[in-house]
Coordinates of C-alpha atoms in Angstrom, one line a residue:
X1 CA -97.6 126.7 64.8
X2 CA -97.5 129.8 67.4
X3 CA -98.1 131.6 63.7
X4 CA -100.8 130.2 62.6
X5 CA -102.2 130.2 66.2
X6 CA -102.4 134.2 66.3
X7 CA -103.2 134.7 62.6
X8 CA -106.0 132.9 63.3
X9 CA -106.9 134.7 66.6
X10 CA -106.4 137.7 64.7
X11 CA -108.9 136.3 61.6
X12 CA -111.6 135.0 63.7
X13 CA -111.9 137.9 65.8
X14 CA -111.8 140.0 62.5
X15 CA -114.3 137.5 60.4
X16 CA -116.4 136.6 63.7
X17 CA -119.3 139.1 62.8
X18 CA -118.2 138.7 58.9
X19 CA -120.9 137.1 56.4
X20 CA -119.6 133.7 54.7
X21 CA -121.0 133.0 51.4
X22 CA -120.5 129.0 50.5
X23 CA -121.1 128.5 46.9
X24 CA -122.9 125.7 44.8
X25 CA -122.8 124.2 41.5
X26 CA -126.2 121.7 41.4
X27 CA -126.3 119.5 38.3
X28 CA -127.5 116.6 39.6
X29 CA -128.0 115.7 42.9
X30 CA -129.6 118.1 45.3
X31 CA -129.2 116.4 48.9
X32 CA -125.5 118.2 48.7
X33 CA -126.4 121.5 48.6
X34 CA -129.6 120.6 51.1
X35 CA -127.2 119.1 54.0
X36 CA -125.0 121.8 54.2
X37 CA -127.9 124.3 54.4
X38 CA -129.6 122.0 56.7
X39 CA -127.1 121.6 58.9
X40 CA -125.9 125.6 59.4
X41 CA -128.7 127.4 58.6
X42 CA -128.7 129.3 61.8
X43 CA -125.0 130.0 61.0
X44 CA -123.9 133.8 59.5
X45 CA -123.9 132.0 56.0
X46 CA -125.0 133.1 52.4
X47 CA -125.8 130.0 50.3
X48 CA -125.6 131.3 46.7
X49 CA -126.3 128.8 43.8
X50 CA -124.1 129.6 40.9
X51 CA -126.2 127.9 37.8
X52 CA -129.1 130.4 38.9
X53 CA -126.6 132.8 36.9
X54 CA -128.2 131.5 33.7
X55 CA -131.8 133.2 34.1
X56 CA -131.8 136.3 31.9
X57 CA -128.8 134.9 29.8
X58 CA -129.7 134.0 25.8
X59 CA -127.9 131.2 26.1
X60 CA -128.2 129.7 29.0
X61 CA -124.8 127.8 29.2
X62 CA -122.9 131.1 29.7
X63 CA -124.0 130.5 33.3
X64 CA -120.5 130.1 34.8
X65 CA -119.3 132.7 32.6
X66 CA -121.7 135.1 33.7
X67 CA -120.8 133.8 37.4
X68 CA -117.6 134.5 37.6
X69 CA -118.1 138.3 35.6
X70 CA -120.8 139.1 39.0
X71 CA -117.8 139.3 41.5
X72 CA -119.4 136.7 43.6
X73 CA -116.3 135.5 46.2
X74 CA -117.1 132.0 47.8
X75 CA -115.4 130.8 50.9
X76 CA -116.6 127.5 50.3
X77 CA -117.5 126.1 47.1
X78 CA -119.3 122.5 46.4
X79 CA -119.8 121.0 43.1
X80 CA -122.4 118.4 42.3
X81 CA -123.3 116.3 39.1
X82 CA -122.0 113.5 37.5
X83 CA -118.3 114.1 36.0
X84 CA -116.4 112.8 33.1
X85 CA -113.9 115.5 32.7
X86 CA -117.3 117.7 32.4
X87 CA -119.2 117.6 35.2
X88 CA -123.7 117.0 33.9
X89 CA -126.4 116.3 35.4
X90 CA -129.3 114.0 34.3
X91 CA -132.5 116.5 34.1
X92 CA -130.3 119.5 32.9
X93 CA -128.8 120.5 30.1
X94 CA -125.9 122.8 32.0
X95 CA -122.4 121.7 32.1
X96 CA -119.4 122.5 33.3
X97 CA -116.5 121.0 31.9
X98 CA -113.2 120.9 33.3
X99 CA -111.7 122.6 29.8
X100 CA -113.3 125.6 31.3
X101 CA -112.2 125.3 34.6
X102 CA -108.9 125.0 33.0
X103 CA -109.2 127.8 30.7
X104 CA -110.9 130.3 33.6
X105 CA -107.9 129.4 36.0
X106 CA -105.3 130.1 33.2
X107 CA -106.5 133.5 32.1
X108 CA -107.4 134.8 36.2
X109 CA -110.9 135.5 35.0
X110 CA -113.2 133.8 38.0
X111 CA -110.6 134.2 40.7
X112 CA -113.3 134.8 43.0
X113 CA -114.6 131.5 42.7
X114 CA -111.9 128.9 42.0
X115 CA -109.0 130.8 44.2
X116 CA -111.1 132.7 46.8
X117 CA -112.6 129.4 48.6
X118 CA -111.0 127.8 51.5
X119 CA -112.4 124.4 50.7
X120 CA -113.6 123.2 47.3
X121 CA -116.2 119.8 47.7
X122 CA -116.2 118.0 44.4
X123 CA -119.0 115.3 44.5
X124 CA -118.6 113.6 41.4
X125 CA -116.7 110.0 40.4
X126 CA -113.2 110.4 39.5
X127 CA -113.3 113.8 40.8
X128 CA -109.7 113.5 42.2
X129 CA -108.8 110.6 40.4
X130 CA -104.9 109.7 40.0
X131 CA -103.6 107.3 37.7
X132 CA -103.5 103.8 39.9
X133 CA -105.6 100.9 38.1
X134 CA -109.7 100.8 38.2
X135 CA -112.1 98.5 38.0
X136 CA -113.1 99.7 34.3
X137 CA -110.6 99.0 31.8
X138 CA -110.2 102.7 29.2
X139 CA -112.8 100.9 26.6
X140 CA -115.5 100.8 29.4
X141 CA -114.9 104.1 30.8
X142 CA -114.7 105.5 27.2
X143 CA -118.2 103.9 26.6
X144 CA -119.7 105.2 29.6
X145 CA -118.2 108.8 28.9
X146 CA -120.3 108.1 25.0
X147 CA -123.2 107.2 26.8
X148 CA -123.1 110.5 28.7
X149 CA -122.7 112.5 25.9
X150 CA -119.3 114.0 26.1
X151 CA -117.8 115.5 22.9
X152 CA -115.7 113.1 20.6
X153 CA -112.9 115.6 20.4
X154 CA -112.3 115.6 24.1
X155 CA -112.9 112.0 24.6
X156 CA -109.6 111.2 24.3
X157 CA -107.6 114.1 27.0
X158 CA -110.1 112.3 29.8
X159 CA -109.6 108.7 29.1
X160 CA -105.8 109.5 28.9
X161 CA -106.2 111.8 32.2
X162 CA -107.8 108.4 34.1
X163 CA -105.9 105.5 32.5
X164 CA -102.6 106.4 30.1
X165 CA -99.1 107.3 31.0
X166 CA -99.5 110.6 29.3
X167 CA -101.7 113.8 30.3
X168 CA -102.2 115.4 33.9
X169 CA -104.5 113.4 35.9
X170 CA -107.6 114.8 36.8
X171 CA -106.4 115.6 40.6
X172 CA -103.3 117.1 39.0
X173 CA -105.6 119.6 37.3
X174 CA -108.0 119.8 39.8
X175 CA -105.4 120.9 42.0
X176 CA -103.9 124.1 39.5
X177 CA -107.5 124.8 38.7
X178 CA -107.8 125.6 42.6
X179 CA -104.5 126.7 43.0
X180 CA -104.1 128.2 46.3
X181 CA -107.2 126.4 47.8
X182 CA -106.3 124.9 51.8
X183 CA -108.4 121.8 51.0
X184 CA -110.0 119.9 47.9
X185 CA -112.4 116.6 48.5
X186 CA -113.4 114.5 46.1
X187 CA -113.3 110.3 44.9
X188 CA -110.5 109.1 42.9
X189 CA -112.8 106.3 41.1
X190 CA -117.0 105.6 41.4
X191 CA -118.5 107.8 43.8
X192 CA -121.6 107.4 45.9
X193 CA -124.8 108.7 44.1
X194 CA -126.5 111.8 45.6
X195 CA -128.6 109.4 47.8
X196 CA -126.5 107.3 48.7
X197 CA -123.7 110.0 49.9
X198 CA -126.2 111.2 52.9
X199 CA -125.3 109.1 55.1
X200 CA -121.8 109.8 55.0
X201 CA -122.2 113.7 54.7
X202 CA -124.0 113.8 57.8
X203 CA -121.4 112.0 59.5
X204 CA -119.2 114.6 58.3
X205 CA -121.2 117.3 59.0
X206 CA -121.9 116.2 62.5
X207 CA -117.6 116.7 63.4
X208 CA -117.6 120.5 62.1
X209 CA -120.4 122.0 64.9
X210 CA -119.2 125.5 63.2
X211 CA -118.8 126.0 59.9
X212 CA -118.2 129.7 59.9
X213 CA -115.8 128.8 62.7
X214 CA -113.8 126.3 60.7
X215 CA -113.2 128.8 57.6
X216 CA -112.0 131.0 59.5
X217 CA -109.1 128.5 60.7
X218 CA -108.8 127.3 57.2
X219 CA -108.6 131.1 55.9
X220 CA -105.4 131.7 59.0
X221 CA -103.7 128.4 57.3
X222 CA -103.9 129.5 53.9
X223 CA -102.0 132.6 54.8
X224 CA -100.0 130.9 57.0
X225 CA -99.0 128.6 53.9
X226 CA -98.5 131.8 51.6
X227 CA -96.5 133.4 53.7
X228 CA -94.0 130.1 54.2
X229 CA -94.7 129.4 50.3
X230 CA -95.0 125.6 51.6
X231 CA -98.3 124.9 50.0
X232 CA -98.7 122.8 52.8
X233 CA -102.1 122.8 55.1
X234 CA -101.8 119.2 57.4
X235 CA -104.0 116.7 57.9
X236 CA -106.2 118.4 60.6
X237 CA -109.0 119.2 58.3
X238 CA -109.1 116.9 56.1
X239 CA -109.4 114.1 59.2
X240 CA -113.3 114.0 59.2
X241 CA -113.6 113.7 55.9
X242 CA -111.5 110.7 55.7
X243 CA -113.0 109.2 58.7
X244 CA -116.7 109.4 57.4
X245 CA -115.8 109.0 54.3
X246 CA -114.6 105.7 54.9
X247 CA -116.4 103.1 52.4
X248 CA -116.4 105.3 49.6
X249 CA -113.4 106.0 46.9
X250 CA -113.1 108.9 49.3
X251 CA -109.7 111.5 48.3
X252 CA -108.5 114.6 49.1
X253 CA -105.7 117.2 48.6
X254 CA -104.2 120.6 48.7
X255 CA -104.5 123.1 46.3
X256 CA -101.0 123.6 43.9
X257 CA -98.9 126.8 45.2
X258 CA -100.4 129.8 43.0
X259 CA -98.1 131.3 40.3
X260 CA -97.8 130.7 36.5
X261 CA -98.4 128.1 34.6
X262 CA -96.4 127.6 31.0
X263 CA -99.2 125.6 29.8
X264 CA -101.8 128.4 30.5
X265 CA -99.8 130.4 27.1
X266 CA -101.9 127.6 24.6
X267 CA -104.9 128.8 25.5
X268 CA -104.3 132.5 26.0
X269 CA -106.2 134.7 23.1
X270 CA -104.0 137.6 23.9
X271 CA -101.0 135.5 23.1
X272 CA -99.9 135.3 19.1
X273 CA -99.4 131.8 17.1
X274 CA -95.6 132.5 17.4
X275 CA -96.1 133.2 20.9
X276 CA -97.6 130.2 21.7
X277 CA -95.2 128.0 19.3
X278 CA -92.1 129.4 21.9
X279 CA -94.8 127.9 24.9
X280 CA -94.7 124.5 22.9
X281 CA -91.0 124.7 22.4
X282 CA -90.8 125.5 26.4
X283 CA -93.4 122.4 27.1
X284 CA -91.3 120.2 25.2
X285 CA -88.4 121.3 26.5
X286 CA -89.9 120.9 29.8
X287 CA -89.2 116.9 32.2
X288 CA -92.8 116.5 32.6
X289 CA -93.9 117.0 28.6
X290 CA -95.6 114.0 28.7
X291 CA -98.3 115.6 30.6
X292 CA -98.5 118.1 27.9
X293 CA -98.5 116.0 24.7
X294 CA -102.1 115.7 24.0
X295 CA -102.5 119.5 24.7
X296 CA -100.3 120.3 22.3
X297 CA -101.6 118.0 19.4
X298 CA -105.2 120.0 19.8
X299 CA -103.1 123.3 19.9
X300 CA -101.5 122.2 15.9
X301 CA -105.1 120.6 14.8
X302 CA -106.6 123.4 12.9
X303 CA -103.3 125.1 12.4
X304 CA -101.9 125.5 8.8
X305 CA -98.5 124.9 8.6
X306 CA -97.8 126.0 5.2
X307 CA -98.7 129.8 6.3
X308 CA -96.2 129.9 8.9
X309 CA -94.0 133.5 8.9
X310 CA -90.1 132.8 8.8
X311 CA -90.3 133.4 12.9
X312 CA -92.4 130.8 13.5
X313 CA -91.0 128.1 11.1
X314 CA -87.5 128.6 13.2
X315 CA -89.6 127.9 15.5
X316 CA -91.7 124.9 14.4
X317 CA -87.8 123.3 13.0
X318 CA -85.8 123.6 16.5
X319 CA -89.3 121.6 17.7
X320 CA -89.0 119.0 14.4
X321 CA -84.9 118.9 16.0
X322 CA -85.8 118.0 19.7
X323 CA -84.6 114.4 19.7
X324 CA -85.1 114.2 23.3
X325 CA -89.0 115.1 23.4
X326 CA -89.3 112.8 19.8
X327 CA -87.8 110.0 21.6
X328 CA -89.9 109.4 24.2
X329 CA -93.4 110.3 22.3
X330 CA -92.3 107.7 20.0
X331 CA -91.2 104.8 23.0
X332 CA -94.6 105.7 24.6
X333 CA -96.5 104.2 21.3
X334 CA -96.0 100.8 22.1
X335 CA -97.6 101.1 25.8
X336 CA -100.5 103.0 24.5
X337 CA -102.8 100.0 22.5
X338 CA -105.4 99.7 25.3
X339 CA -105.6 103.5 25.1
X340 CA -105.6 103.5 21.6
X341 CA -107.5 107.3 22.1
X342 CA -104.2 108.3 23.3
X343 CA -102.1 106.6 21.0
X344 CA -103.6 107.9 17.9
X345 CA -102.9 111.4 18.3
X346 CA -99.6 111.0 19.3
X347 CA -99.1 109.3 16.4
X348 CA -100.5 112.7 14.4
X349 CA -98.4 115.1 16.5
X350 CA -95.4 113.0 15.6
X351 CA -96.6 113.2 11.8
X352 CA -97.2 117.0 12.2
X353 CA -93.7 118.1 14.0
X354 CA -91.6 115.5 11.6
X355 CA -90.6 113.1 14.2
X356 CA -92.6 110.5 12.2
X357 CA -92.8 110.0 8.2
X358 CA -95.7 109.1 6.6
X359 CA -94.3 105.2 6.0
X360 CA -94.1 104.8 10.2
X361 CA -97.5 106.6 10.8
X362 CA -99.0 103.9 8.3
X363 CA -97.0 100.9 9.8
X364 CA -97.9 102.1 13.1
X365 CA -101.9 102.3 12.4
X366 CA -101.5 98.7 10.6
X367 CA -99.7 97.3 13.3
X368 CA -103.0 98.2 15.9
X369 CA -105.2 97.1 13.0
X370 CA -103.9 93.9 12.7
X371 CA -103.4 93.5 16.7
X372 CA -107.1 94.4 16.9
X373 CA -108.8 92.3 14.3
X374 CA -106.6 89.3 16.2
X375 CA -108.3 89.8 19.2
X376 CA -111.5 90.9 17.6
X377 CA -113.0 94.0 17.1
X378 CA -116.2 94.9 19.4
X379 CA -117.7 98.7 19.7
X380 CA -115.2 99.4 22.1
X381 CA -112.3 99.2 19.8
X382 CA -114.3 100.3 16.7
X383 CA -114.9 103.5 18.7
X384 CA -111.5 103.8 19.2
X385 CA -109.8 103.1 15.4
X386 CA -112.9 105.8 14.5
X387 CA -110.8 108.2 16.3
X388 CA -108.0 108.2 13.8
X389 CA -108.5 111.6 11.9
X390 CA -105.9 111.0 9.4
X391 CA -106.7 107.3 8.1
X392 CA -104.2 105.5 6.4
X393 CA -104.4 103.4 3.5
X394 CA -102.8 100.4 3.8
X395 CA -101.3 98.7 0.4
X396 CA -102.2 95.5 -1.1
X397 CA -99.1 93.1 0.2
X398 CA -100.5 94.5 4.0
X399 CA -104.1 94.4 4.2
X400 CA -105.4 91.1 4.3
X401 CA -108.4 89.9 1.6
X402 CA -110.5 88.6 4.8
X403 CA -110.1 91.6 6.4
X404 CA -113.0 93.4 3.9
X405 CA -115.4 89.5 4.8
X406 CA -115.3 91.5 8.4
X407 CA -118.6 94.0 8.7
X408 CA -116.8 95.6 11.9
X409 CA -113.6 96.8 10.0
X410 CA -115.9 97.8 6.9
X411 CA -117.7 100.2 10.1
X412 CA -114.2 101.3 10.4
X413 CA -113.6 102.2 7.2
X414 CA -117.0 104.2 7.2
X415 CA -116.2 106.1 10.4
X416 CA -112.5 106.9 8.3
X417 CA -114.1 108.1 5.3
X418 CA -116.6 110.9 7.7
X419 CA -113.2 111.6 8.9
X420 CA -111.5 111.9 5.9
X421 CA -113.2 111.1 2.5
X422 CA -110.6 109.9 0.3
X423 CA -109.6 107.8 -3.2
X424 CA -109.6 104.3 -2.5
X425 CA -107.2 102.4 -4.5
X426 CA -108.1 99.7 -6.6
X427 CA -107.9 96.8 -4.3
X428 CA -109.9 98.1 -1.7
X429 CA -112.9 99.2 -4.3
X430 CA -112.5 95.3 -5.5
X431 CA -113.3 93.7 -2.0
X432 CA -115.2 96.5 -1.0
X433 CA -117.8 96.2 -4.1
X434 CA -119.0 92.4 -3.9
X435 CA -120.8 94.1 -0.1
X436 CA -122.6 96.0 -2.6
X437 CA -124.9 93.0 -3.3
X438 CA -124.9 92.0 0.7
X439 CA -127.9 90.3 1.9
X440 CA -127.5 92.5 4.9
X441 CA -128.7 96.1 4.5
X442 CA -126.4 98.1 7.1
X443 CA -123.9 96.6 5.3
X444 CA -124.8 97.3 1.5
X445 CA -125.5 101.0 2.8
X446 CA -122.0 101.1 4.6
X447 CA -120.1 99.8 1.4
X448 CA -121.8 102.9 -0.4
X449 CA -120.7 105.6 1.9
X450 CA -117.4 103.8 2.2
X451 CA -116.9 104.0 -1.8
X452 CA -118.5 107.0 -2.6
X453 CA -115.0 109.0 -3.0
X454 CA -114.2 106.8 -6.2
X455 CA -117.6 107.1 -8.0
X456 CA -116.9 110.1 -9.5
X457 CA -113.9 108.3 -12.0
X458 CA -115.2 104.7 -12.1
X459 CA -117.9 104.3 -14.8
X460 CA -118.4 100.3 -13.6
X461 CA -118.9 101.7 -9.9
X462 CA -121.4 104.1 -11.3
X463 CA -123.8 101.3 -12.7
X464 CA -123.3 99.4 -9.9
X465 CA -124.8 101.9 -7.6
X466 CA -127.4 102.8 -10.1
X467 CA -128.7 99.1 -10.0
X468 CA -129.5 100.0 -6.3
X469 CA -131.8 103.0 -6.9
X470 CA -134.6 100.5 -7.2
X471 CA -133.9 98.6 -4.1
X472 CA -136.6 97.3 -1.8
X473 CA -134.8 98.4 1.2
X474 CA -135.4 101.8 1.7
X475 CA -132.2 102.7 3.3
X476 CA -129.7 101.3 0.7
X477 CA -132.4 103.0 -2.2
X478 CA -131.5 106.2 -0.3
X479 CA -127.8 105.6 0.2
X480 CA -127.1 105.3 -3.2
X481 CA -129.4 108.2 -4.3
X482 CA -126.8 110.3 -1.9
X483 CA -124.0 108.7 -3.1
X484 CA -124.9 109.3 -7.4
X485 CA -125.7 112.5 -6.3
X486 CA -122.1 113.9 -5.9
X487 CA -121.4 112.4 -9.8
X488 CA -121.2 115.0 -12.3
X489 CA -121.6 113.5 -16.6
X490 CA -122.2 109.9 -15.9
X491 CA -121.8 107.8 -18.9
X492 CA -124.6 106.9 -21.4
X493 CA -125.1 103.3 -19.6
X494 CA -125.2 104.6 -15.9
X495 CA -127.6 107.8 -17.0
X496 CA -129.9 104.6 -18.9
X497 CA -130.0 102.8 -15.4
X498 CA -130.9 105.6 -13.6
X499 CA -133.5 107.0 -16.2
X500 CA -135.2 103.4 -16.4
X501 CA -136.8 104.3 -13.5
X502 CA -139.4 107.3 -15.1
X503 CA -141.1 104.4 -16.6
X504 CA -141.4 102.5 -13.5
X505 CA -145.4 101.6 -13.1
X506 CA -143.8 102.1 -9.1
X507 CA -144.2 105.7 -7.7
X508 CA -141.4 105.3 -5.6
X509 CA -139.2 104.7 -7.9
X510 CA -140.4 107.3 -10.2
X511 CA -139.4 109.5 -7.6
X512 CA -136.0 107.7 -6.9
X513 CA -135.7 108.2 -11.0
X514 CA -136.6 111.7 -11.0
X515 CA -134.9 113.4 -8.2
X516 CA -131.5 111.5 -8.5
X517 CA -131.6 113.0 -12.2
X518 CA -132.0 116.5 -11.1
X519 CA -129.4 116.1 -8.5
X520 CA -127.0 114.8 -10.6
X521 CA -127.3 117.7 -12.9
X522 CA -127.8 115.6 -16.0
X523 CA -128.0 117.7 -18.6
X524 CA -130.6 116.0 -20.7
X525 CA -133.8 118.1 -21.6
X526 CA -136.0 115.1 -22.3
X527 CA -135.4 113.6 -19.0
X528 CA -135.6 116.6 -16.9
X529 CA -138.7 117.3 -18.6
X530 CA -139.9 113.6 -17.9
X531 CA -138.3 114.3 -14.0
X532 CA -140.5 117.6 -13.3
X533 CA -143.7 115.4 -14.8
X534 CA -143.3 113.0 -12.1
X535 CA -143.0 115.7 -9.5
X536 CA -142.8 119.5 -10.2
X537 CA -141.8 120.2 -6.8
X538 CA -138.4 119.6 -7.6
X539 CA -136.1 122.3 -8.1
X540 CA -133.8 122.2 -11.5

């Protein structure tokens, strides 16, 4: 304490004339940003916002890029938008997701912003989020984080980040991210709007008379804290905030003690593929490889195996042989299925490393199915069994005949074919064909897409789809016009059914006739001739 005391004497008498600059991200709300000007704008502060970085820029989401490249060092930095492991706003297009964060703190490229602060404000829900239960179960968080538009892909790392056993939580990251940083504030579930958060933030404001004053203190304890390597700062800043805070899902923290991270060698471009396979190996060696599971199944997504050099297929087989790490990815399955985001692409990594065969993966998936159809599929689940990248096709003695009666799973099955359009085997094109003549359109059109993969080798399937050129519904006329299209020498019957349409006294489905000929390529002169009669426009 008698430390800290003079090393801050020393600071504030060295900093007393010394110009702070306190740094904003706006997304959303504005009444942030406006307080804290407000408040100390007779105070020796420079308020710099950072998305202005974006004017001049081609593309104007290289903002925080282009930020952290200007040298700009905050001493304060306050973050404000909506956040869903990507902090948005509502009337902007800008983002900042915490992927980048992530990335920016790895590689030491924007230290001036995310290390350089002495307090980091994070107004956003979930901001500092742990893993303790919330009043949203994972399917209504995951629906609210589709509503906002985050990406698919990284869907799953956020809901498993809130709600699943494995991943960091977002305060874990939050905290490497701003390594180093005396204090972090944020909410651990909903936070108050913009609005709403006034009140409280003046009430805040009002207990810290001088902000130049209390960075300077904060500045003394981070070295102070460096010095003793503690990484501790005590409570006596974070006090006010908790006390006007009170009411809200108010949180806040340290920053984690600055040094390297293993983790950071995934996403390092200076770093080889072998390279980063002996960073896996180390990950999965590590206690806490839990945290670093779904991390590592992105990292082996787009990577192709079969092109590995001898060095790194050493590698890639003393990971396949790590019985420990297998083990307990594979007991974490069963406490996964209301995370099913999570679950699924563990189940992948185990496929890719070897620690499960493809029999398991497939018994796995049909176990969820099953557990799922049970309880009755709603959008919240169907979003979540359309996450499977690698579907499985179950056989004939496991899928059930009602199953195909149910228009949810057939959804399913359409969402598994975008993934990954594949051969159906005969008893699925059976049950899967009779939806053909459905009296509902969405699902007629969602049979098509679903059997598309098989039309090329199943003359029968041909002429049933040809039959629905001539539909009255527009969409299914149009669905089957895209799925004949990818057929290459139809037999004589199917190429009669589609022709019949030329003579048509219907314009539209002259049209229908005479582009789905030229698409298909068919190599009859007549009928082209006829085709380019009805409309010249199209292209042989």
């Amino acid at each position: 304490m008698k430390r800290l005391l003079i090393l801050s004497l020393i600071l504030l008498s060295n900093k007393a004339s010394a110009q702070r600059t306190v740094c904003t991200v706006t997304l959303n709300s504005e009444h942030e940003r406006s307080l804290f000007k407000r408040k100390y704008e007779k105070e020796n502060l420079k308020f710099v916002e950072l998305t202005d970085f974006k004017n001049g820029l081609k593309d104007p989401n290289d903002w925080f890029d282009n930020a952290c490249k200007s040298g700009v060092k905050c001493d304060s930095l306050i973050i404000s938008g909506h956040f869903g492991g990507t902090f948005f706003g509502e009337d902007t297009s800008l983002t900042l997701s915490l992927k980048t964060l992530e990335k920016k703190a790895c590689s030491r490229t924007c230290e001036g912003i995310l290390s350089q602060p002495k307090e980091v404000y994070l107004f956003g829900c979930n901001t500092l989020a742990d893993k303790k239960a919330d009043r949203r179960t994972p399917a209504e968080y995951r629906r609210i984080l589709q509503d906002d538009g985050i990406a698919e892909g990284y869907m799953n790392r956020i809901v498993a980040a809130r709600y699943s056993p494995v991943g960091e939580s977002f305060k874990t990251t939050m905290r490497k991210v701003f390594a180093g940083v005396p204090q972090i504030y944020g909410f651990d579930s909903v936070g108050p709007s913009g609005k709403t958060v006034s009140s409280f933030l003046n009430s805040y404001l009002n207990k810290i008379p001088n902000y130049a004053e209390r960075l300077n203190q904060l500045e003394a304890a981070k070295v102070v804290s460096q010095i003793e390597k503690t990484g501790k700062i005590g409570t006596q800043f974070s006090g006010p905030w908790n006390s006007s805070m009170k009411g809200t899902a108010y949180a806040s923290c340290v920053g984690a003690t600055p040094g390297p991270r293993k983790e950071c060698g995934l996403s390092d471009d200076k770093k080889s593929d072998f390279e980063k396979l002996l960073t896996v190996e180390s990950l999965l060696n590590d206690g806490n490889r839990k945290n670093h599971f779904l991390a590592i199944e992105e990292f082996f997504k787009d990577k192709d195996l079969s092109r590995l050099s001898s060095d790194e297929r050493q590698v890639l087989e003393r990971i396949h042989n790590n019985k420990q790490a297998s083990q307990e990815l594979l007991s974490l399955l069963p406490q996964l299925n209301s995370v099913l985001e999570t679950k699924f692409p563990l189940v992948n990594l185990a496929q890719t490393l070897g620690w499960m065969d493809e029999k398991s993966a497939k018994d796995e998936y049909f176990k969820t199915v099953s557990l799922s159809l049970k309880k009755g599929l709603n959008g919240d689940t169907i979003g979540s069994l359309c996450y499977i990248n690698n579907p499985p096709i179950f056989s004939e003695s496991q899928i059930k005949p009602e199953w195909f009666n149910n228009t949810k799973f057939l959804t399913v099955l359409g969402c598994w074919q975008n993934n990954k359009a594949q051969m159906l085997p005969p008893h699925y094109v059976t049950n899967i064909t009779k939806h053909l003549n459905s009296k509902d359109a969405d699902t007629t059109t969602s049979a098509l897409k679903i059997l598309s993969p098989n039309l090329k080798a199943d003359p029968a399937l041909q002429r049933n789809v040809a039959k629905l050129l001539y539909s009255e519904d527009l969409n299914i006329a149009a669905a089957a016009m895209s799925a004949l299209a990818s057929i290459r020498n139809p037999d004589a019957e199917t190429i009669s059914l589609i022709a019949k349409g030329l003579l048509s006294p219907n314009p539209a489905e002259q049209k229908r006739s005479a582009y789905t000929i030229m698409n298909m390529k068919i190599q009859n002169p007549d009928l082209k001739r006829r085709a380019l009669e009805i409309d010249p426009s199209i292209k042989p």
